Amino acid sequence: MRRANKTPAGAAPAEVAARASEAAAGRDRLGVLVFTLSTHLPFFEIAEHLAEQFGELELRAEVSTAGPQRVQSVLEGKFAGVDVLVVVGETGPAGEDQLMELVQWLLANGRQSLAENLIFAVLDEGHSVAELPAFNRVVLPRSYFARTQQSGLRLPWAASARESWELVTAVLDYAVGLGAE
């Protein structure tokens, strides 16, 4: 199980910046869809964070959100122009069942490339996380997610989200063909 890497806030590690340059060389933009398996998960915050990191890396990327209704997402055109699919879920049998249902649906509906270029981003609940060898799994600490108070201000401890580069690194790996085997 991999844990999110930490770097000083606002400073992308050299290897991430190099990977971003490599990904930019082959395309006009990178299309990333953050798809949630449940609406209570903070997928908007994850998408926002990815977009900010792509901006810091000076990589043209379009990060969108969708889910959990697959058919509605297709009708809205959410799966069009997507290079990498980030699926946000939870650990445990229920989350893994939901992931496998999504993968089967993608395959049955002619979206094999998305099923192959899938990153499963799970919340770290402190439980043992079983490995799914077919997918790149990124386990994110709870502090990764920006939480808001009623006033709308972000909590200070959520600042560590700025330091995590593992998810953006996994997306870039797939974008340059290093993640799929």
Tab-separated table of N, CA and C in Angstrom:
chain	number	residue	atom	x	y	z
A	1	MET	N	0.850	-1.172	0.000
A	1	MET	CA	0.000	0.000	0.000
A	1	MET	C	0.893	1.231	0.000
A	2	ARG	N	0.637	2.132	-0.948
A	2	ARG	CA	1.432	3.348	-1.044
A	2	ARG	C	0.724	4.468	-0.310
A	3	ARG	N	1.485	5.308	0.304
A	3	ARG	CA	0.945	6.492	0.973
A	3	ARG	C	1.297	7.725	0.153
A	4	ALA	N	0.516	8.773	0.290
A	4	ALA	CA	0.762	9.987	-0.465
A	4	ALA	C	2.109	10.591	-0.087
A	5	ASN	N	2.864	11.005	-1.119
A	5	ASN	CA	4.162	11.632	-0.897
A	5	ASN	C	3.968	13.043	-0.359
A	6	LYS	N	4.940	13.511	0.401
A	6	LYS	CA	4.867	14.859	0.956
A	6	LYS	C	6.025	15.694	0.424
A	7	THR	N	5.748	16.917	0.019
A	7	THR	CA	6.764	17.877	-0.390
A	7	THR	C	6.366	19.219	0.195
A	8	PRO	N	7.291	20.170	0.227
A	8	PRO	CA	6.918	21.490	0.744
A	8	PRO	C	5.777	22.087	-0.073
A	9	ALA	N	4.857	22.774	0.595
A	9	ALA	CA	3.706	23.360	-0.082
A	9	ALA	C	4.163	24.275	-1.208
A	10	GLY	N	3.529	24.130	-2.368
A	10	GLY	CA	3.837	24.986	-3.497
A	10	GLY	C	5.063	24.568	-4.285
A	11	ALA	N	5.726	23.491	-3.914
A	11	ALA	CA	6.930	23.057	-4.615
A	11	ALA	C	6.721	21.650	-5.168
A	12	ALA	N	6.629	21.563	-6.475
A	12	ALA	CA	6.466	20.246	-7.108
A	12	ALA	C	7.811	19.538	-7.123
A	13	PRO	N	7.839	18.254	-6.783
A	13	PRO	CA	9.094	17.507	-6.874
A	13	PRO	C	9.584	17.483	-8.320
A	14	ALA	N	10.884	17.408	-8.497
A	14	ALA	CA	11.485	17.453	-9.831
A	14	ALA	C	10.958	16.342	-10.731
A	15	GLU	N	10.792	15.129	-10.179
A	15	GLU	CA	10.327	14.030	-11.028
A	15	GLU	C	8.890	14.237	-11.502
A	16	VAL	N	8.059	14.903	-10.685
A	16	VAL	CA	6.676	15.184	-11.098
A	16	VAL	C	6.689	16.238	-12.206
A	17	ALA	N	7.517	17.259	-12.059
A	17	ALA	CA	7.621	18.295	-13.089
A	17	ALA	C	8.136	17.709	-14.402
A	18	ALA	N	9.097	16.786	-14.323
A	18	ALA	CA	9.620	16.142	-15.531
A	18	ALA	C	8.544	15.294	-16.196
A	19	ARG	N	7.772	14.574	-15.400
A	19	ARG	CA	6.691	13.750	-15.944
A	19	ARG	C	5.638	14.630	-16.592
A	20	ALA	N	5.346	15.789	-16.010
A	20	ALA	CA	4.362	16.706	-16.588
A	20	ALA	C	4.843	17.220	-17.942
A	21	SER	N	6.123	17.531	-18.058
A	21	SER	CA	6.675	17.975	-19.342
A	21	SER	C	6.553	16.883	-20.387
A	22	GLU	N	6.811	15.657	-19.979
A	22	GLU	CA	6.711	14.513	-20.884
A	22	GLU	C	5.253	14.314	-21.334
A	23	ALA	N	4.306	14.460	-20.418
A	23	ALA	CA	2.891	14.306	-20.760
A	23	ALA	C	2.425	15.422	-21.685
A	24	ALA	N	2.917	16.633	-21.470
A	24	ALA	CA	2.514	17.773	-22.290
A	24	ALA	C	3.038	17.660	-23.718
A	25	ALA	N	4.177	17.009	-23.894
A	25	ALA	CA	4.798	16.910	-25.211
A	25	ALA	C	3.937	16.147	-26.212
A	26	GLY	N	3.122	15.237	-25.756
A	26	GLY	CA	2.353	14.399	-26.658
A	26	GLY	C	0.918	14.818	-26.890
A	27	ARG	N	0.462	15.930	-26.348
A	27	ARG	CA	-0.955	16.285	-26.481
A	27	ARG	C	-1.179	17.768	-26.238
A	28	ASP	N	-2.351	18.231	-26.724
A	28	ASP	CA	-2.748	19.624	-26.510
A	28	ASP	C	-3.172	19.854	-25.063
A	29	ARG	N	-3.892	18.870	-24.530
A	29	ARG	CA	-4.365	18.955	-23.153
A	29	ARG	C	-4.560	17.548	-22.619
A	30	LEU	N	-4.622	17.430	-21.319
A	30	LEU	CA	-4.863	16.160	-20.654
A	30	LEU	C	-6.281	16.184	-20.091
A	31	GLY	N	-7.092	15.208	-20.458
A	31	GLY	CA	-8.466	15.124	-19.954
A	31	GLY	C	-8.545	14.146	-18.801
A	32	VAL	N	-8.968	14.630	-17.631
A	32	VAL	CA	-9.077	13.805	-16.431
A	32	VAL	C	-10.509	13.899	-15.915
A	33	LEU	N	-11.114	12.747	-15.681
A	33	LEU	CA	-12.455	12.703	-15.095
A	33	LEU	C	-12.350	12.112	-13.697
A	34	VAL	N	-12.798	12.871	-12.703
A	34	VAL	CA	-12.860	12.386	-11.325
A	34	VAL	C	-14.294	11.909	-11.118
A	35	PHE	N	-14.442	10.585	-11.036
A	35	PHE	CA	-15.761	9.955	-10.948
A	35	PHE	C	-15.934	9.376	-9.549
A	36	THR	N	-16.987	9.777	-8.871
A	36	THR	CA	-17.226	9.288	-7.519
A	36	THR	C	-18.184	8.103	-7.523
A	37	LEU	N	-17.916	7.168	-6.626
A	37	LEU	CA	-18.825	6.030	-6.460
A	37	LEU	C	-19.932	6.353	-5.469
A	38	SER	N	-19.775	7.464	-4.732
A	38	SER	CA	-20.780	7.879	-3.755
A	38	SER	C	-20.735	9.399	-3.615
A	39	THR	N	-21.898	10.028	-3.560
A	39	THR	CA	-21.946	11.492	-3.509
A	39	THR	C	-21.424	12.073	-2.206
A	40	HIS	N	-21.294	11.268	-1.144
A	40	HIS	CA	-20.804	11.830	0.112
A	40	HIS	C	-19.281	11.957	0.146
A	41	LEU	N	-18.595	11.432	-0.860
A	41	LEU	CA	-17.133	11.538	-0.926
A	41	LEU	C	-16.728	12.888	-1.523
A	42	PRO	N	-15.607	13.440	-1.112
A	42	PRO	CA	-15.208	14.792	-1.533
A	42	PRO	C	-14.532	14.828	-2.913
A	43	PHE	N	-15.247	14.393	-3.939
A	43	PHE	CA	-14.652	14.324	-5.274
A	43	PHE	C	-14.453	15.696	-5.900
A	44	PHE	N	-15.293	16.687	-5.551
A	44	PHE	CA	-15.089	18.042	-6.073
A	44	PHE	C	-13.762	18.602	-5.567
A	45	GLU	N	-13.457	18.371	-4.286
A	45	GLU	CA	-12.209	18.855	-3.708
A	45	GLU	C	-11.003	18.182	-4.362
A	46	ILE	N	-11.134	16.898	-4.658
A	46	ILE	CA	-10.040	16.181	-5.314
A	46	ILE	C	-9.805	16.759	-6.705
A	47	ALA	N	-10.875	16.997	-7.448
A	47	ALA	CA	-10.746	17.566	-8.790
A	47	ALA	C	-10.128	18.954	-8.738
A	48	GLU	N	-10.564	19.761	-7.790
A	48	GLU	CA	-10.014	21.106	-7.631
A	48	GLU	C	-8.521	21.045	-7.320
A	49	HIS	N	-8.146	20.140	-6.437
A	49	HIS	CA	-6.748	19.992	-6.049
A	49	HIS	C	-5.899	19.548	-7.243
A	50	LEU	N	-6.389	18.576	-8.011
A	50	LEU	CA	-5.668	18.133	-9.203
A	50	LEU	C	-5.493	19.282	-10.192
A	51	ALA	N	-6.545	20.048	-10.423
A	51	ALA	CA	-6.475	21.177	-11.358
A	51	ALA	C	-5.430	22.199	-10.898
A	52	GLU	N	-5.390	22.470	-9.601
A	52	GLU	CA	-4.392	23.404	-9.065
A	52	GLU	C	-2.977	22.875	-9.273
A	53	GLN	N	-2.781	21.586	-9.039
A	53	GLN	CA	-1.460	21.015	-9.217
A	53	GLN	C	-1.047	21.010	-10.684
A	54	PHE	N	-1.977	20.716	-11.597
A	54	PHE	CA	-1.649	20.792	-13.018
A	54	PHE	C	-1.255	22.212	-13.394
A	55	GLY	N	-1.941	23.201	-12.797
A	55	GLY	CA	-1.578	24.601	-13.034
A	55	GLY	C	-0.170	24.907	-12.558
A	56	GLU	N	0.188	24.423	-11.377
A	56	GLU	CA	1.544	24.618	-10.860
A	56	GLU	C	2.587	23.973	-11.759
A	57	LEU	N	2.209	22.848	-12.383
A	57	LEU	CA	3.115	22.126	-13.273
A	57	LEU	C	3.099	22.697	-14.689
A	58	GLU	N	2.250	23.707	-14.916
A	58	GLU	CA	2.090	24.342	-16.220
A	58	GLU	C	1.707	23.334	-17.295
A	59	LEU	N	0.796	22.448	-16.933
A	59	LEU	CA	0.287	21.434	-17.849
A	59	LEU	C	-1.180	21.755	-18.143
A	60	ARG	N	-1.508	21.898	-19.411
A	60	ARG	CA	-2.900	22.152	-19.780
A	60	ARG	C	-3.705	20.892	-19.518
A	61	ALA	N	-4.615	20.993	-18.581
A	61	ALA	CA	-5.433	19.844	-18.213
A	61	ALA	C	-6.863	20.311	-17.990
A	62	GLU	N	-7.777	19.453	-18.383
A	62	GLU	CA	-9.185	19.694	-18.114
A	62	GLU	C	-9.638	18.625	-17.133
A	63	VAL	N	-9.955	19.070	-15.928
A	63	VAL	CA	-10.376	18.142	-14.873
A	63	VAL	C	-11.866	18.351	-14.653
A	64	SER	N	-12.644	17.281	-14.841
A	64	SER	CA	-14.087	17.372	-14.638
A	64	SER	C	-14.525	16.337	-13.609
A	65	THR	N	-15.771	16.463	-13.176
A	65	THR	CA	-16.315	15.557	-12.159
A	65	THR	C	-17.605	14.932	-12.664
A	66	ALA	N	-17.892	13.746	-12.133
A	66	ALA	CA	-19.137	13.048	-12.465
A	66	ALA	C	-19.389	11.974	-11.429
A	67	GLY	N	-20.586	11.390	-11.513
A	67	GLY	CA	-20.915	10.245	-10.679
A	67	GLY	C	-21.924	10.572	-9.618
A	68	PRO	N	-22.473	9.549	-9.053
A	68	PRO	CA	-22.244	8.140	-9.288
A	68	PRO	C	-23.117	7.540	-10.402
A	69	GLN	N	-24.048	8.323	-10.979
A	69	GLN	CA	-24.914	7.779	-12.032
A	69	GLN	C	-24.152	7.743	-13.350
A	70	ARG	N	-23.835	6.543	-13.820
A	70	ARG	CA	-23.006	6.376	-15.021
A	70	ARG	C	-23.735	6.818	-16.281
A	71	VAL	N	-24.960	6.383	-16.460
A	71	VAL	CA	-25.701	6.694	-17.681
A	71	VAL	C	-25.919	8.196	-17.794
A	72	GLN	N	-26.302	8.833	-16.718
A	72	GLN	CA	-26.497	10.280	-16.726
A	72	GLN	C	-25.196	10.977	-17.106
A	73	SER	N	-24.069	10.486	-16.598
A	73	SER	CA	-22.776	11.083	-16.916
A	73	SER	C	-22.457	10.967	-18.399
A	74	VAL	N	-22.792	9.831	-19.011
A	74	VAL	CA	-22.573	9.655	-20.452
A	74	VAL	C	-23.461	10.615	-21.236
A	75	LEU	N	-24.726	10.718	-20.844
A	75	LEU	CA	-25.650	11.616	-21.535
A	75	LEU	C	-25.187	13.067	-21.447
A	76	GLU	N	-24.523	13.417	-20.367
A	76	GLU	CA	-24.002	14.775	-20.199
A	76	GLU	C	-22.649	14.959	-20.891
A	77	GLY	N	-22.125	13.900	-21.507
A	77	GLY	CA	-20.861	13.991	-22.225
A	77	GLY	C	-19.625	13.982	-21.341
A	78	LYS	N	-19.775	13.538	-20.107
A	78	LYS	CA	-18.663	13.576	-19.154
A	78	LYS	C	-17.518	12.634	-19.532
A	79	PHE	N	-17.802	11.548	-20.239
A	79	PHE	CA	-16.767	10.578	-20.586
A	79	PHE	C	-16.054	10.909	-21.896
A	80	ALA	N	-16.507	11.938	-22.598
A	80	ALA	CA	-15.886	12.324	-23.867
A	80	ALA	C	-14.571	13.065	-23.599
A	81	GLY	N	-13.543	12.744	-24.364
A	81	GLY	CA	-12.262	13.447	-24.244
A	81	GLY	C	-11.493	13.156	-22.976
A	82	VAL	N	-11.768	12.022	-22.343
A	82	VAL	CA	-11.099	11.678	-21.091
A	82	VAL	C	-9.915	10.757	-21.381
A	83	ASP	N	-8.746	11.137	-20.892
A	83	ASP	CA	-7.544	10.313	-21.022
A	83	ASP	C	-7.365	9.393	-19.817
A	84	VAL	N	-7.648	9.934	-18.632
A	84	VAL	CA	-7.445	9.187	-17.388
A	84	VAL	C	-8.686	9.327	-16.515
A	85	LEU	N	-9.133	8.196	-15.979
A	85	LEU	CA	-10.294	8.162	-15.091
A	85	LEU	C	-9.816	7.941	-13.658
A	86	VAL	N	-10.145	8.876	-12.774
A	86	VAL	CA	-9.848	8.745	-11.345
A	86	VAL	C	-11.166	8.408	-10.662
A	87	VAL	N	-11.241	7.209	-10.083
A	87	VAL	CA	-12.460	6.769	-9.407
A	87	VAL	C	-12.258	6.943	-7.910
A	88	VAL	N	-13.114	7.727	-7.288
A	88	VAL	CA	-13.031	7.984	-5.853
A	88	VAL	C	-13.985	7.038	-5.138
A	89	GLY	N	-13.445	6.244	-4.223
A	89	GLY	CA	-14.260	5.287	-3.487
A	89	GLY	C	-13.754	5.099	-2.084
A	90	GLU	N	-14.322	4.106	-1.434
A	90	GLU	CA	-13.948	3.801	-0.068
A	90	GLU	C	-13.367	2.404	0.011
A	91	THR	N	-12.588	2.169	1.057
A	91	THR	CA	-12.026	0.844	1.260
A	91	THR	C	-13.122	-0.118	1.680
A	92	GLY	N	-12.850	-1.386	1.525
A	92	GLY	CA	-13.791	-2.406	1.954
A	92	GLY	C	-14.492	-3.065	0.787
A	93	PRO	N	-15.170	-4.160	1.079
A	93	PRO	CA	-15.837	-4.941	0.030
A	93	PRO	C	-16.872	-4.145	-0.766
A	94	ALA	N	-17.630	-3.289	-0.107
A	94	ALA	CA	-18.669	-2.527	-0.820
A	94	ALA	C	-18.042	-1.583	-1.844
A	95	GLY	N	-16.983	-0.880	-1.446
A	95	GLY	CA	-16.299	0.027	-2.368
A	95	GLY	C	-15.673	-0.704	-3.534
A	96	GLU	N	-15.077	-1.859	-3.259
A	96	GLU	CA	-14.466	-2.643	-4.326
A	96	GLU	C	-15.524	-3.235	-5.254
A	97	ASP	N	-16.679	-3.624	-4.721
A	97	ASP	CA	-17.780	-4.108	-5.557
A	97	ASP	C	-18.270	-2.993	-6.487
A	98	GLN	N	-18.406	-1.778	-5.942
A	98	GLN	CA	-18.837	-0.647	-6.760
A	98	GLN	C	-17.829	-0.366	-7.869
A	99	LEU	N	-16.544	-0.456	-7.547
A	99	LEU	CA	-15.500	-0.247	-8.547
A	99	LEU	C	-15.613	-1.290	-9.661
A	100	MET	N	-15.770	-2.546	-9.295
A	100	MET	CA	-15.844	-3.610	-10.294
A	100	MET	C	-17.108	-3.475	-11.151
A	101	GLU	N	-18.204	-3.029	-10.572
A	101	GLU	CA	-19.423	-2.784	-11.351
A	101	GLU	C	-19.170	-1.685	-12.383
A	102	LEU	N	-18.461	-0.624	-11.977
A	102	LEU	CA	-18.135	0.460	-12.899
A	102	LEU	C	-17.239	-0.056	-14.025
A	103	VAL	N	-16.224	-0.834	-13.688
A	103	VAL	CA	-15.313	-1.374	-14.702
A	103	VAL	C	-16.074	-2.263	-15.687
A	104	GLN	N	-16.938	-3.132	-15.184
A	104	GLN	CA	-17.733	-3.989	-16.069
A	104	GLN	C	-18.627	-3.151	-16.976
A	105	TRP	N	-19.200	-2.102	-16.438
A	105	TRP	CA	-20.051	-1.225	-17.221
A	105	TRP	C	-19.236	-0.517	-18.308
A	106	LEU	N	-18.043	-0.024	-17.957
A	106	LEU	CA	-17.173	0.628	-18.941
A	106	LEU	C	-16.844	-0.329	-20.088
A	107	LEU	N	-16.477	-1.557	-19.738
A	107	LEU	CA	-16.128	-2.552	-20.754
A	107	LEU	C	-17.328	-2.898	-21.635
A	108	ALA	N	-18.494	-3.036	-21.026
A	108	ALA	CA	-19.699	-3.395	-21.772
A	108	ALA	C	-20.184	-2.266	-22.677
A	109	ASN	N	-19.753	-1.043	-22.392
A	109	ASN	CA	-20.207	0.110	-23.158
A	109	ASN	C	-19.107	0.724	-24.018
A	110	GLY	N	-18.130	-0.103	-24.401
A	110	GLY	CA	-17.116	0.331	-25.349
A	110	GLY	C	-16.109	1.336	-24.836
A	111	ARG	N	-15.874	1.366	-23.543
A	111	ARG	CA	-14.928	2.319	-22.963
A	111	ARG	C	-13.753	1.578	-22.325
A	112	GLN	N	-13.177	0.671	-23.108
A	112	GLN	CA	-12.081	-0.158	-22.616
A	112	GLN	C	-10.877	0.676	-22.212
A	113	SER	N	-10.558	1.732	-22.971
A	113	SER	CA	-9.386	2.542	-22.631
A	113	SER	C	-9.545	3.201	-21.268
A	114	LEU	N	-10.773	3.610	-20.920
A	114	LEU	CA	-10.986	4.195	-19.592
A	114	LEU	C	-10.878	3.139	-18.500
A	115	ALA	N	-11.388	1.955	-18.783
A	115	ALA	CA	-11.280	0.867	-17.801
A	115	ALA	C	-9.817	0.512	-17.568
A	116	GLU	N	-8.989	0.610	-18.611
A	116	GLU	CA	-7.565	0.301	-18.479
A	116	GLU	C	-6.789	1.434	-17.827
A	117	ASN	N	-7.194	2.673	-18.062
A	117	ASN	CA	-6.497	3.833	-17.497
A	117	ASN	C	-7.246	4.380	-16.299
A	118	LEU	N	-7.468	3.516	-15.344
A	118	LEU	CA	-8.258	3.843	-14.171
A	118	LEU	C	-7.359	3.905	-12.941
A	119	ILE	N	-7.560	4.938	-12.145
A	119	ILE	CA	-6.864	5.068	-10.868
A	119	ILE	C	-7.941	5.052	-9.790
A	120	PHE	N	-7.801	4.156	-8.822
A	120	PHE	CA	-8.767	4.047	-7.729
A	120	PHE	C	-8.214	4.817	-6.531
A	121	ALA	N	-8.791	5.979	-6.254
A	121	ALA	CA	-8.373	6.817	-5.131
A	121	ALA	C	-9.294	6.527	-3.956
A	122	VAL	N	-8.726	5.990	-2.882
A	122	VAL	CA	-9.530	5.608	-1.722
A	122	VAL	C	-9.143	6.416	-0.501
A	123	LEU	N	-10.131	6.620	0.359
A	123	LEU	CA	-9.888	7.271	1.639
A	123	LEU	C	-9.157	6.310	2.561
A	124	ASP	N	-8.239	6.825	3.340
A	124	ASP	CA	-7.549	6.008	4.327
A	124	ASP	C	-8.360	6.020	5.607
A	125	GLU	N	-8.983	4.905	5.888
A	125	GLU	CA	-9.801	4.774	7.093
A	125	GLU	C	-9.022	4.115	8.226
A	126	GLY	N	-7.755	3.805	7.981
A	126	GLY	CA	-6.969	3.113	8.994
A	126	GLY	C	-7.149	1.613	8.949
A	127	HIS	N	-7.932	1.119	7.967
A	127	HIS	CA	-8.138	-0.314	7.818
A	127	HIS	C	-7.085	-0.882	6.876
A	128	SER	N	-6.900	-2.155	6.929
A	128	SER	CA	-6.029	-2.835	5.977
A	128	SER	C	-6.693	-2.789	4.607
A	129	VAL	N	-5.922	-2.383	3.605
A	129	VAL	CA	-6.457	-2.249	2.267
A	129	VAL	C	-5.934	-3.393	1.410
A	130	ALA	N	-6.846	-4.223	0.911
A	130	ALA	CA	-6.457	-5.328	0.036
A	130	ALA	C	-6.028	-4.769	-1.309
A	131	GLU	N	-5.051	-5.419	-1.923
A	131	GLU	CA	-4.554	-4.965	-3.213
A	131	GLU	C	-5.429	-5.471	-4.347
A	132	LEU	N	-5.719	-4.623	-5.295
A	132	LEU	CA	-6.366	-5.013	-6.538
A	132	LEU	C	-5.303	-4.841	-7.614
A	133	PRO	N	-4.616	-5.898	-8.001
A	133	PRO	CA	-3.464	-5.759	-8.876
A	133	PRO	C	-3.767	-5.154	-10.245
A	134	ALA	N	-4.991	-5.227	-10.718
A	134	ALA	CA	-5.308	-4.706	-12.042
A	134	ALA	C	-5.405	-3.185	-12.076
A	135	PHE	N	-5.470	-2.552	-10.917
A	135	PHE	CA	-5.674	-1.111	-10.876
A	135	PHE	C	-4.584	-0.425	-10.088
A	136	ASN	N	-4.280	0.796	-10.498
A	136	ASN	CA	-3.378	1.625	-9.719
A	136	ASN	C	-4.211	2.213	-8.585
A	137	ARG	N	-3.863	1.884	-7.366
A	137	ARG	CA	-4.610	2.353	-6.206
A	137	ARG	C	-3.773	3.396	-5.475
A	138	VAL	N	-4.375	4.520	-5.217
A	138	VAL	CA	-3.730	5.579	-4.459
A	138	VAL	C	-4.523	5.739	-3.169
A	139	VAL	N	-3.862	5.525	-2.041
A	139	VAL	CA	-4.512	5.675	-0.744
A	139	VAL	C	-4.172	7.058	-0.222
A	140	LEU	N	-5.201	7.858	0.010
A	140	LEU	CA	-5.007	9.242	0.441
A	140	LEU	C	-5.345	9.392	1.918
A	141	PRO	N	-4.523	10.151	2.648
A	141	PRO	CA	-4.840	10.395	4.057
A	141	PRO	C	-6.077	11.291	4.166
A	142	ARG	N	-6.773	11.179	5.260
A	142	ARG	CA	-7.961	12.013	5.463
A	142	ARG	C	-7.643	13.495	5.302
A	143	SER	N	-6.439	13.930	5.712
A	143	SER	CA	-6.087	15.343	5.636
A	143	SER	C	-5.921	15.821	4.200
A	144	TYR	N	-5.909	14.896	3.231
A	144	TYR	CA	-5.823	15.279	1.819
A	144	TYR	C	-7.026	16.109	1.416
A	145	PHE	N	-8.160	15.813	1.992
A	145	PHE	CA	-9.394	16.429	1.563
A	145	PHE	C	-9.656	17.745	2.275
A	146	ALA	N	-9.982	18.746	1.497
A	146	ALA	CA	-10.292	20.055	2.058
A	146	ALA	C	-11.670	19.993	2.702
A	147	ARG	N	-11.712	20.286	3.956
A	147	ARG	CA	-13.000	20.326	4.654
A	147	ARG	C	-13.317	21.784	4.962
A	148	THR	N	-14.558	22.111	4.993
A	148	THR	CA	-14.929	23.489	5.257
A	148	THR	C	-15.752	23.576	6.522
A	149	GLN	N	-15.576	24.693	7.197
A	149	GLN	CA	-16.398	24.969	8.364
A	149	GLN	C	-17.670	25.644	7.851
A	150	GLN	N	-18.606	25.901	8.722
A	150	GLN	CA	-19.830	26.573	8.288
A	150	GLN	C	-19.529	27.944	7.698
A	151	SER	N	-18.437	28.561	8.142
A	151	SER	CA	-18.071	29.868	7.606
A	151	SER	C	-17.511	29.760	6.189
A	152	GLY	N	-17.186	28.538	5.753
A	152	GLY	CA	-16.628	28.356	4.423
A	152	GLY	C	-15.114	28.402	4.400
A	153	LEU	N	-14.491	28.643	5.544
A	153	LEU	CA	-13.029	28.695	5.591
A	153	LEU	C	-12.468	27.291	5.725
A	154	ARG	N	-11.379	27.032	5.022
A	154	ARG	CA	-10.741	25.721	5.109
A	154	ARG	C	-10.054	25.564	6.461
A	155	LEU	N	-10.106	24.369	6.979
A	155	LEU	CA	-9.449	24.110	8.257
A	155	LEU	C	-7.939	24.112	8.071
A	156	PRO	N	-7.176	24.629	9.018
A	156	PRO	CA	-5.720	24.712	8.866
A	156	PRO	C	-5.055	23.359	8.626
A	157	TRP	N	-5.539	22.284	9.249
A	157	TRP	CA	-4.887	20.991	9.072
A	157	TRP	C	-5.048	20.434	7.676
A	158	ALA	N	-5.993	20.974	6.904
A	158	ALA	CA	-6.185	20.504	5.531
A	158	ALA	C	-5.098	21.039	4.600
A	159	ALA	N	-4.233	21.919	5.101
A	159	ALA	CA	-3.152	22.456	4.274
A	159	ALA	C	-2.208	21.366	3.801
A	160	SER	N	-2.154	20.240	4.499
A	160	SER	CA	-1.274	19.158	4.061
A	160	SER	C	-1.707	18.602	2.713
A	161	ALA	N	-2.929	18.897	2.288
A	161	ALA	CA	-3.377	18.462	0.969
A	161	ALA	C	-2.490	19.069	-0.116
A	162	ARG	N	-1.979	20.247	0.104
A	162	ARG	CA	-1.126	20.917	-0.875
A	162	ARG	C	0.194	20.176	-1.038
A	163	GLU	N	0.549	19.361	-0.066
A	163	GLU	CA	1.845	18.704	-0.086
A	163	GLU	C	1.817	17.334	-0.750
A	164	SER	N	0.654	16.802	-1.027
A	164	SER	CA	0.545	15.453	-1.571
A	164	SER	C	0.589	15.496	-3.091
A	165	TRP	N	1.513	14.749	-3.688
A	165	TRP	CA	1.664	14.707	-5.140
A	165	TRP	C	1.413	13.315	-5.693
A	166	GLU	N	1.030	12.353	-4.869
A	166	GLU	CA	0.900	10.986	-5.350
A	166	GLU	C	-0.203	10.826	-6.392
A	167	LEU	N	-1.342	11.438	-6.178
A	167	LEU	CA	-2.442	11.279	-7.118
A	167	LEU	C	-2.094	11.904	-8.468
A	168	VAL	N	-1.563	13.100	-8.469
A	168	VAL	CA	-1.199	13.740	-9.736
A	168	VAL	C	-0.085	12.947	-10.422
A	169	THR	N	0.817	12.356	-9.666
A	169	THR	CA	1.873	11.520	-10.241
A	169	THR	C	1.275	10.286	-10.905
A	170	ALA	N	0.293	9.654	-10.264
A	170	ALA	CA	-0.359	8.483	-10.849
A	170	ALA	C	-1.073	8.855	-12.149
A	171	VAL	N	-1.732	10.007	-12.186
A	171	VAL	CA	-2.405	10.466	-13.396
A	171	VAL	C	-1.380	10.688	-14.511
A	172	LEU	N	-0.275	11.321	-14.186
A	172	LEU	CA	0.765	11.575	-15.191
A	172	LEU	C	1.393	10.279	-15.684
A	173	ASP	N	1.563	9.303	-14.784
A	173	ASP	CA	2.103	8.001	-15.197
A	173	ASP	C	1.228	7.379	-16.283
A	174	TYR	N	-0.078	7.418	-16.075
A	174	TYR	CA	-0.974	6.882	-17.088
A	174	TYR	C	-0.923	7.713	-18.368
A	175	ALA	N	-0.834	9.021	-18.211
A	175	ALA	CA	-0.828	9.905	-19.371
A	175	ALA	C	0.371	9.645	-20.280
A	176	VAL	N	1.486	9.254	-19.710
A	176	VAL	CA	2.675	8.975	-20.540
A	176	VAL	C	2.855	7.486	-20.788
A	177	GLY	N	1.865	6.686	-20.391
A	177	GLY	CA	1.886	5.253	-20.681
A	177	GLY	C	2.673	4.407	-19.715
A	178	LEU	N	3.012	4.962	-18.548
A	178	LEU	CA	3.790	4.205	-17.586
A	178	LEU	C	2.914	3.428	-16.608
A	179	GLY	N	1.661	3.842	-16.448
A	179	GLY	CA	0.813	3.190	-15.459
A	179	GLY	C	0.157	1.923	-15.957
A	180	ALA	N	-0.196	1.876	-17.206
A	180	ALA	CA	-0.867	0.682	-17.738
A	180	ALA	C	0.168	-0.375	-18.101
A	181	GLU	N	-0.148	-1.611	-17.811
A	181	GLU	CA	0.775	-2.693	-18.122
A	181	GLU	C	0.125	-3.665	-19.067
